[in-house]
Amino acid sequence: MKIFKRNTTEVTDFSRDNIEDIIVNEDLSNDFKELKDINTIATLLISSTELQNKELQNTESILSEFKSNMENLAIDITNVHIKVIDTDKLADSRMLLMFLNNTRVYLEK
């Protein structure tokens, strides 16, 4: 008398088809995962490129403003220099007038 029955299963065509479907589905799942990874990488690259573009625009704006400020500073320095020269000329003229006045007063005595 057999207490244990031997369990034998045969692989049928139906189960082979199921196994092949599982393998195909697993391959498709891996392909979709790889496509999602590629999509994620592409999205990150686009985001990084956009950030770099914004940084370049900000840098360009900063440099443009700096250039404008330096040009205005150069103009202001030139104007101050002109005023100093004019003041020196005026001072020299006044000193000359004072000298001439003093000389005239001295000569009249």
mmCIF file of N, CA and C in Angstrom:
data_model
loop_
_atom_site.group_PDB
_atom_site.id
_atom_site.type_symbol
_atom_site.label_atom_id
_atom_site.label_comp_id
_atom_site.label_asym_id
_atom_site.label_seq_id
_atom_site.Cartn_x
_atom_site.Cartn_y
_atom_site.Cartn_z
ATOM 1 N N MET A 1 0.815 -1.144 0.000
ATOM 2 C CA MET A 1 0.000 0.000 0.000
ATOM 3 C C MET A 1 0.886 1.244 0.000
ATOM 4 N N LYS A 2 0.559 2.164 -0.863
ATOM 5 C CA LYS A 2 1.333 3.397 -0.973
ATOM 6 C C LYS A 2 0.659 4.493 -0.170
ATOM 7 N N ILE A 3 1.412 5.005 0.724
ATOM 8 C CA ILE A 3 0.873 6.102 1.522
ATOM 9 C C ILE A 3 1.066 7.423 0.769
ATOM 10 N N PHE A 4 2.212 7.519 0.139
ATOM 11 C CA PHE A 4 2.505 8.760 -0.581
ATOM 12 C C PHE A 4 2.284 8.531 -2.052
ATOM 13 N N LYS A 5 1.615 9.439 -2.613
ATOM 14 C CA LYS A 5 1.349 9.361 -4.028
ATOM 15 C C LYS A 5 2.384 10.214 -4.745
ATOM 16 N N ARG A 6 2.909 9.724 -5.786
ATOM 17 C CA ARG A 6 3.903 10.478 -6.541
ATOM 18 C C ARG A 6 3.191 11.535 -7.369
ATOM 19 N N ASN A 7 3.647 12.780 -7.178
ATOM 20 C CA ASN A 7 3.026 13.891 -7.886
ATOM 21 C C ASN A 7 3.807 14.150 -9.162
ATOM 22 N N THR A 8 3.222 13.881 -10.235
ATOM 23 C CA THR A 8 3.889 14.132 -11.515
ATOM 24 C C THR A 8 3.039 15.103 -12.298
ATOM 25 N N THR A 9 3.720 16.098 -12.807
ATOM 26 C CA THR A 9 3.015 17.042 -13.675
ATOM 27 C C THR A 9 3.771 17.117 -14.970
ATOM 28 N N GLU A 10 3.049 17.139 -15.973
ATOM 29 C CA GLU A 10 3.662 17.271 -17.284
ATOM 30 C C GLU A 10 3.451 18.695 -17.762
ATOM 31 N N VAL A 11 4.433 19.157 -18.463
ATOM 32 C CA VAL A 11 4.325 20.494 -19.021
ATOM 33 C C VAL A 11 3.521 20.362 -20.298
ATOM 34 N N THR A 12 2.418 20.993 -20.296
ATOM 35 C CA THR A 12 1.550 20.926 -21.473
ATOM 36 C C THR A 12 1.845 22.106 -22.376
ATOM 37 N N ASP A 13 1.276 22.064 -23.543
ATOM 38 C CA ASP A 13 1.450 23.180 -24.471
ATOM 39 C C ASP A 13 0.880 24.469 -23.887
ATOM 40 N N PHE A 14 -0.209 24.330 -23.167
ATOM 41 C CA PHE A 14 -0.820 25.506 -22.547
ATOM 42 C C PHE A 14 0.130 26.154 -21.543
ATOM 43 N N SER A 15 0.734 25.343 -20.710
ATOM 44 C CA SER A 15 1.650 25.910 -19.720
ATOM 45 C C SER A 15 2.922 26.431 -20.378
ATOM 46 N N ARG A 16 3.354 25.808 -21.469
ATOM 47 C CA ARG A 16 4.518 26.338 -22.210
ATOM 48 C C ARG A 16 4.192 27.724 -22.768
ATOM 49 N N ASP A 17 2.994 27.858 -23.308
ATOM 50 C CA ASP A 17 2.586 29.167 -23.828
ATOM 51 C C ASP A 17 2.554 30.208 -22.714
ATOM 52 N N ASN A 18 2.069 29.798 -21.554
ATOM 53 C CA ASN A 18 2.042 30.717 -20.409
ATOM 54 C C ASN A 18 3.445 31.130 -20.005
ATOM 55 N N ILE A 19 4.353 30.171 -19.993
ATOM 56 C CA ILE A 19 5.750 30.477 -19.642
ATOM 57 C C ILE A 19 6.346 31.438 -20.662
ATOM 58 N N GLU A 20 6.085 31.205 -21.939
ATOM 59 C CA GLU A 20 6.601 32.097 -22.979
ATOM 60 C C GLU A 20 5.995 33.491 -22.836
ATOM 61 N N ASP A 21 4.695 33.545 -22.511
ATOM 62 C CA ASP A 21 4.058 34.847 -22.294
ATOM 63 C C ASP A 21 4.685 35.574 -21.107
ATOM 64 N N ILE A 22 4.958 34.834 -20.054
ATOM 65 C CA ILE A 22 5.591 35.435 -18.874
ATOM 66 C C ILE A 22 6.966 35.977 -19.233
ATOM 67 N N ILE A 23 7.725 35.200 -20.008
ATOM 68 C CA ILE A 23 9.062 35.648 -20.421
ATOM 69 C C ILE A 23 8.951 36.890 -21.292
ATOM 70 N N VAL A 24 8.023 36.878 -22.248
ATOM 71 C CA VAL A 24 7.834 38.036 -23.126
ATOM 72 C C VAL A 24 7.398 39.242 -22.302
ATOM 73 N N ASN A 25 6.452 39.018 -21.384
ATOM 74 C CA ASN A 25 5.994 40.124 -20.534
ATOM 75 C C ASN A 25 7.130 40.669 -19.672
ATOM 76 N N GLU A 26 7.965 39.781 -19.170
ATOM 77 C CA GLU A 26 9.111 40.219 -18.364
ATOM 78 C C GLU A 26 10.071 41.042 -19.215
ATOM 79 N N ASP A 27 10.307 40.594 -20.458
ATOM 80 C CA ASP A 27 11.174 41.353 -21.367
ATOM 81 C C ASP A 27 10.575 42.725 -21.658
ATOM 82 N N LEU A 28 9.260 42.764 -21.904
ATOM 83 C CA LEU A 28 8.604 44.044 -22.165
ATOM 84 C C LEU A 28 8.673 44.944 -20.934
ATOM 85 N N SER A 29 8.502 44.345 -19.778
ATOM 86 C CA SER A 29 8.586 45.116 -18.539
ATOM 87 C C SER A 29 9.975 45.738 -18.388
ATOM 88 N N ASN A 30 11.009 44.957 -18.691
ATOM 89 C CA ASN A 30 12.383 45.485 -18.636
ATOM 90 C C ASN A 30 12.581 46.587 -19.666
ATOM 91 N N ASP A 31 12.016 46.384 -20.877
ATOM 92 C CA ASP A 31 12.131 47.404 -21.921
ATOM 93 C C ASP A 31 11.449 48.699 -21.483
ATOM 94 N N PHE A 32 10.249 48.578 -20.905
ATOM 95 C CA PHE A 32 9.547 49.769 -20.432
ATOM 96 C C PHE A 32 10.323 50.457 -19.310
ATOM 97 N N LYS A 33 10.912 49.689 -18.439
ATOM 98 C CA LYS A 33 11.714 50.266 -17.349
ATOM 99 C C LYS A 33 12.906 51.021 -17.927
ATOM 100 N N GLU A 34 13.554 50.427 -18.926
ATOM 101 C CA GLU A 34 14.690 51.099 -19.556
ATOM 102 C C GLU A 34 14.237 52.369 -20.262
ATOM 103 N N LEU A 35 13.073 52.318 -20.920
ATOM 104 C CA LEU A 35 12.552 53.516 -21.579
ATOM 105 C C LEU A 35 12.222 54.602 -20.549
ATOM 106 N N LYS A 36 11.663 54.210 -19.418
ATOM 107 C CA LYS A 36 11.381 55.179 -18.361
ATOM 108 C C LYS A 36 12.679 55.786 -17.837
ATOM 109 N N ASP A 37 13.714 54.958 -17.701
ATOM 110 C CA ASP A 37 15.012 55.468 -17.250
ATOM 111 C C ASP A 37 15.580 56.465 -18.258
ATOM 112 N N ILE A 38 15.472 56.121 -19.542
ATOM 113 C CA ILE A 38 15.963 57.025 -20.597
ATOM 114 C C ILE A 38 15.178 58.330 -20.562
ATOM 115 N N ASN A 39 13.869 58.223 -20.392
ATOM 116 C CA ASN A 39 13.026 59.416 -20.319
ATOM 117 C C ASN A 39 13.405 60.281 -19.111
ATOM 118 N N THR A 40 13.663 59.654 -17.989
ATOM 119 C CA THR A 40 14.066 60.387 -16.784
ATOM 120 C C THR A 40 15.390 61.106 -17.012
ATOM 121 N N ILE A 41 16.340 60.421 -17.622
ATOM 122 C CA ILE A 41 17.649 61.026 -17.900
ATOM 123 C C ILE A 41 17.497 62.206 -18.855
ATOM 124 N N ALA A 42 16.676 62.026 -19.910
ATOM 125 C CA ALA A 42 16.459 63.116 -20.868
ATOM 126 C C ALA A 42 15.818 64.320 -20.177
ATOM 127 N N THR A 43 14.868 64.067 -19.301
ATOM 128 C CA THR A 43 14.216 65.151 -18.562
ATOM 129 C C THR A 43 15.217 65.886 -17.679
ATOM 130 N N LEU A 44 16.084 65.143 -17.009
ATOM 131 C CA LEU A 44 17.108 65.767 -16.166
ATOM 132 C C LEU A 44 18.081 66.601 -16.996
ATOM 133 N N LEU A 45 18.451 66.099 -18.169
ATOM 134 C CA LEU A 45 19.358 66.857 -19.042
ATOM 135 C C LEU A 45 18.708 68.157 -19.509
ATOM 136 N N ILE A 46 17.432 68.077 -19.872
ATOM 137 C CA ILE A 46 16.717 69.278 -20.309
ATOM 138 C C ILE A 46 16.639 70.284 -19.165
ATOM 139 N N SER A 47 16.310 69.806 -17.984
ATOM 140 C CA SER A 47 16.221 70.685 -16.814
ATOM 141 C C SER A 47 17.569 71.335 -16.519
ATOM 142 N N SER A 48 18.628 70.550 -16.588
ATOM 143 C CA SER A 48 19.972 71.071 -16.342
ATOM 144 C C SER A 48 20.340 72.124 -17.384
ATOM 145 N N THR A 49 20.013 71.854 -18.642
ATOM 146 C CA THR A 49 20.306 72.798 -19.718
ATOM 147 C C THR A 49 19.542 74.099 -19.515
ATOM 148 N N GLU A 50 18.277 74.000 -19.108
ATOM 149 C CA GLU A 50 17.484 75.204 -18.855
ATOM 150 C C GLU A 50 18.074 76.018 -17.706
ATOM 151 N N LEU A 51 18.514 75.344 -16.649
ATOM 152 C CA LEU A 51 19.134 76.053 -15.524
ATOM 153 C C LEU A 51 20.421 76.756 -15.954
ATOM 154 N N GLN A 52 21.227 76.071 -16.763
ATOM 155 C CA GLN A 52 22.469 76.685 -17.242
ATOM 156 C C GLN A 52 22.164 77.893 -18.121
ATOM 157 N N ASN A 53 21.115 77.785 -18.940
ATOM 158 C CA ASN A 53 20.728 78.901 -19.798
ATOM 159 C C ASN A 53 20.306 80.102 -18.952
ATOM 160 N N LYS A 54 19.536 79.863 -17.892
ATOM 161 C CA LYS A 54 19.131 80.953 -17.000
ATOM 162 C C LYS A 54 20.347 81.573 -16.322
ATOM 163 N N GLU A 55 21.304 80.747 -15.904
ATOM 164 C CA GLU A 55 22.523 81.267 -15.276
ATOM 165 C C GLU A 55 23.312 82.136 -16.256
ATOM 166 N N LEU A 56 23.386 81.702 -17.509
ATOM 167 C CA LEU A 56 24.092 82.495 -18.519
ATOM 168 C C LEU A 56 23.386 83.824 -18.757
ATOM 169 N N GLN A 57 22.055 83.805 -18.806
ATOM 170 C CA GLN A 57 21.308 85.050 -18.988
ATOM 171 C C GLN A 57 21.525 85.986 -17.804
ATOM 172 N N ASN A 58 21.516 85.445 -16.590
ATOM 173 C CA ASN A 58 21.768 86.269 -15.404
ATOM 174 C C ASN A 58 23.172 86.860 -15.435
ATOM 175 N N THR A 59 24.148 86.044 -15.828
ATOM 176 C CA THR A 59 25.531 86.520 -15.920
ATOM 177 C C THR A 59 25.648 87.626 -16.956
ATOM 178 N N GLU A 60 24.999 87.428 -18.101
ATOM 179 C CA GLU A 60 25.027 88.447 -19.153
ATOM 180 C C GLU A 60 24.406 89.751 -18.652
ATOM 181 N N SER A 61 23.313 89.644 -17.929
ATOM 182 C CA SER A 61 22.649 90.826 -17.378
ATOM 183 C C SER A 61 23.549 91.542 -16.376
ATOM 184 N N ILE A 62 24.184 90.779 -15.504
ATOM 185 C CA ILE A 62 25.088 91.367 -14.501
ATOM 186 C C ILE A 62 26.251 92.081 -15.185
ATOM 187 N N LEU A 63 26.846 91.431 -16.194
ATOM 188 C CA LEU A 63 27.986 92.041 -16.888
ATOM 189 C C LEU A 63 27.564 93.282 -17.665
ATOM 190 N N SER A 64 26.376 93.245 -18.261
ATOM 191 C CA SER A 64 25.879 94.405 -18.996
ATOM 192 C C SER A 64 25.662 95.587 -18.052
ATOM 193 N N GLU A 65 25.076 95.315 -16.899
ATOM 194 C CA GLU A 65 24.861 96.370 -15.903
ATOM 195 C C GLU A 65 26.198 96.900 -15.380
ATOM 196 N N PHE A 66 27.152 95.996 -15.162
ATOM 197 C CA PHE A 66 28.479 96.407 -14.701
ATOM 198 C C PHE A 66 29.142 97.320 -15.733
ATOM 199 N N LYS A 67 29.044 96.947 -17.010
ATOM 200 C CA LYS A 67 29.632 97.755 -18.084
ATOM 201 C C LYS A 67 29.007 99.149 -18.098
ATOM 202 N N SER A 68 27.684 99.195 -17.986
ATOM 203 C CA SER A 68 26.988 100.481 -17.976
ATOM 204 C C SER A 68 27.425 101.331 -16.785
ATOM 205 N N ASN A 69 27.530 100.711 -15.614
ATOM 206 C CA ASN A 69 27.973 101.442 -14.419
ATOM 207 C C ASN A 69 29.396 101.968 -14.580
ATOM 208 N N MET A 70 30.273 101.171 -15.173
ATOM 209 C CA MET A 70 31.663 101.602 -15.368
ATOM 210 C C MET A 70 31.736 102.758 -16.368
ATOM 211 N N GLU A 71 30.904 102.699 -17.417
ATOM 212 C CA GLU A 71 30.879 103.800 -18.381
ATOM 213 C C GLU A 71 30.396 105.084 -17.710
ATOM 214 N N ASN A 72 29.344 104.965 -16.894
ATOM 215 C CA ASN A 72 28.841 106.141 -16.171
ATOM 216 C C ASN A 72 29.884 106.671 -15.190
ATOM 217 N N LEU A 73 30.597 105.776 -14.533
ATOM 218 C CA LEU A 73 31.654 106.192 -13.617
ATOM 219 C C LEU A 73 32.753 106.942 -14.367
ATOM 220 N N ALA A 74 33.121 106.436 -15.539
ATOM 221 C CA ALA A 74 34.154 107.105 -16.341
ATOM 222 C C ALA A 74 33.694 108.507 -16.747
ATOM 223 N N ILE A 75 32.426 108.632 -17.115
ATOM 224 C CA ILE A 75 31.890 109.955 -17.480
ATOM 225 C C ILE A 75 31.916 110.882 -16.271
ATOM 226 N N ASP A 76 31.497 110.369 -15.116
ATOM 227 C CA ASP A 76 31.501 111.187 -13.896
ATOM 228 C C ASP A 76 32.916 111.630 -13.530
ATOM 229 N N ILE A 77 33.875 110.723 -13.636
ATOM 230 C CA ILE A 77 35.272 111.070 -13.329
ATOM 231 C C ILE A 77 35.770 112.143 -14.285
ATOM 232 N N THR A 78 35.425 112.007 -15.563
ATOM 233 C CA THR A 78 35.835 113.005 -16.556
ATOM 234 C C THR A 78 35.230 114.366 -16.224
ATOM 235 N N ASN A 79 33.952 114.364 -15.862
ATOM 236 C CA ASN A 79 33.297 115.637 -15.513
ATOM 237 C C ASN A 79 33.936 116.275 -14.279
ATOM 238 N N VAL A 80 34.268 115.470 -13.285
ATOM 239 C CA VAL A 80 34.938 115.997 -12.089
ATOM 240 C C VAL A 80 36.303 116.558 -12.469
ATOM 241 N N HIS A 81 37.017 115.852 -13.312
ATOM 242 C CA HIS A 81 38.341 116.315 -13.741
ATOM 243 C C HIS A 81 38.218 117.659 -14.464
ATOM 244 N N ILE A 82 37.216 117.773 -15.317
ATOM 245 C CA ILE A 82 37.012 119.042 -16.036
ATOM 246 C C ILE A 82 36.725 120.163 -15.043
ATOM 247 N N LYS A 83 35.892 119.881 -14.043
ATOM 248 C CA LYS A 83 35.575 120.910 -13.039
ATOM 249 C C LYS A 83 36.813 121.293 -12.235
ATOM 250 N N VAL A 84 37.650 120.324 -11.924
ATOM 251 C CA VAL A 84 38.888 120.622 -11.192
ATOM 252 C C VAL A 84 39.787 121.515 -12.031
ATOM 253 N N ILE A 85 39.910 121.178 -13.306
ATOM 254 C CA ILE A 85 40.749 122.008 -14.189
ATOM 255 C C ILE A 85 40.181 123.417 -14.283
ATOM 256 N N ASP A 86 38.840 123.515 -14.455
ATOM 257 C CA ASP A 86 38.212 124.839 -14.515
ATOM 258 C C ASP A 86 38.428 125.605 -13.216
ATOM 259 N N THR A 87 38.335 124.908 -12.096
ATOM 260 C CA THR A 87 38.552 125.556 -10.800
ATOM 261 C C THR A 87 39.993 126.028 -10.679
ATOM 262 N N ASP A 88 40.925 125.200 -11.143
ATOM 263 C CA ASP A 88 42.337 125.615 -11.122
ATOM 264 C C ASP A 88 42.549 126.853 -11.981
ATOM 265 N N LYS A 89 41.938 126.860 -13.159
ATOM 266 C CA LYS A 89 42.083 128.028 -14.044
ATOM 267 C C LYS A 89 41.492 129.267 -13.389
ATOM 268 N N LEU A 90 40.329 129.076 -12.763
ATOM 269 C CA LEU A 90 39.688 130.201 -12.087
ATOM 270 C C LEU A 90 40.560 130.697 -10.933
ATOM 271 N N ALA A 91 41.108 129.763 -10.189
ATOM 272 C CA ALA A 91 41.982 130.145 -9.075
ATOM 273 C C ALA A 91 43.209 130.877 -9.591
ATOM 274 N N ASP A 92 43.781 130.359 -10.683
ATOM 275 C CA ASP A 92 44.948 131.032 -11.256
ATOM 276 C C ASP A 92 44.574 132.435 -11.722
ATOM 277 N N SER A 93 43.418 132.586 -12.328
ATOM 278 C CA SER A 93 42.977 133.903 -12.806
ATOM 279 C C SER A 93 42.783 134.852 -11.631
ATOM 280 N N ARG A 94 42.153 134.358 -10.578
ATOM 281 C CA ARG A 94 41.931 135.203 -9.400
ATOM 282 C C ARG A 94 43.270 135.585 -8.760
ATOM 283 N N MET A 95 44.206 134.654 -8.723
ATOM 284 C CA MET A 95 45.519 134.973 -8.151
ATOM 285 C C MET A 95 46.222 136.017 -9.005
ATOM 286 N N LEU A 96 46.070 135.874 -10.311
ATOM 287 C CA LEU A 96 46.686 136.855 -11.197
ATOM 288 C C LEU A 96 46.051 138.224 -10.978
ATOM 289 N N LEU A 97 44.735 138.254 -10.857
ATOM 290 C CA LEU A 97 44.055 139.522 -10.609
ATOM 291 C C LEU A 97 44.485 140.117 -9.273
ATOM 292 N N MET A 98 44.576 139.259 -8.269
ATOM 293 C CA MET A 98 45.019 139.746 -6.962
ATOM 294 C C MET A 98 46.448 140.289 -7.048
ATOM 295 N N PHE A 99 47.281 139.568 -7.777
ATOM 296 C CA PHE A 99 48.670 140.015 -7.931
ATOM 297 C C PHE A 99 48.712 141.368 -8.640
ATOM 298 N N LEU A 100 47.917 141.469 -9.715
ATOM 299 C CA LEU A 100 47.905 142.737 -10.454
ATOM 300 C C LEU A 100 47.352 143.868 -9.598
ATOM 301 N N ASN A 101 46.312 143.562 -8.841
ATOM 302 C CA ASN A 101 45.753 144.596 -7.956
ATOM 303 C C ASN A 101 46.772 145.015 -6.905
ATOM 304 N N ASN A 102 47.444 144.042 -6.323
ATOM 305 C CA ASN A 102 48.457 144.360 -5.313
ATOM 306 C C ASN A 102 49.605 145.146 -5.937
ATOM 307 N N THR A 103 49.978 144.783 -7.124
ATOM 308 C CA THR A 103 51.065 145.478 -7.807
ATOM 309 C C THR A 103 50.651 146.914 -8.101
ATOM 310 N N ARG A 104 49.438 147.105 -8.572
ATOM 311 C CA ARG A 104 48.950 148.441 -8.874
ATOM 312 C C ARG A 104 48.903 149.291 -7.606
ATOM 313 N N VAL A 105 48.399 148.696 -6.533
ATOM 314 C CA VAL A 105 48.339 149.428 -5.268
ATOM 315 C C VAL A 105 49.757 149.799 -4.825
ATOM 316 N N TYR A 106 50.686 148.889 -4.976
ATOM 317 C CA TYR A 106 52.063 149.135 -4.586
ATOM 318 C C TYR A 106 52.671 150.232 -5.455
ATOM 319 N N LEU A 107 52.369 150.207 -6.755
ATOM 320 C CA LEU A 107 52.940 151.192 -7.662
ATOM 321 C C LEU A 107 52.341 152.580 -7.434
ATOM 322 N N GLU A 108 51.114 152.622 -7.021
ATOM 323 C CA GLU A 108 50.457 153.899 -6.801
ATOM 324 C C GLU A 108 50.979 154.577 -5.537
ATOM 325 N N LYS A 109 51.534 153.854 -4.650
ATOM 326 C CA LYS A 109 52.037 154.455 -3.419
ATOM 327 C C LYS A 109 53.279 155.181 -3.677
#
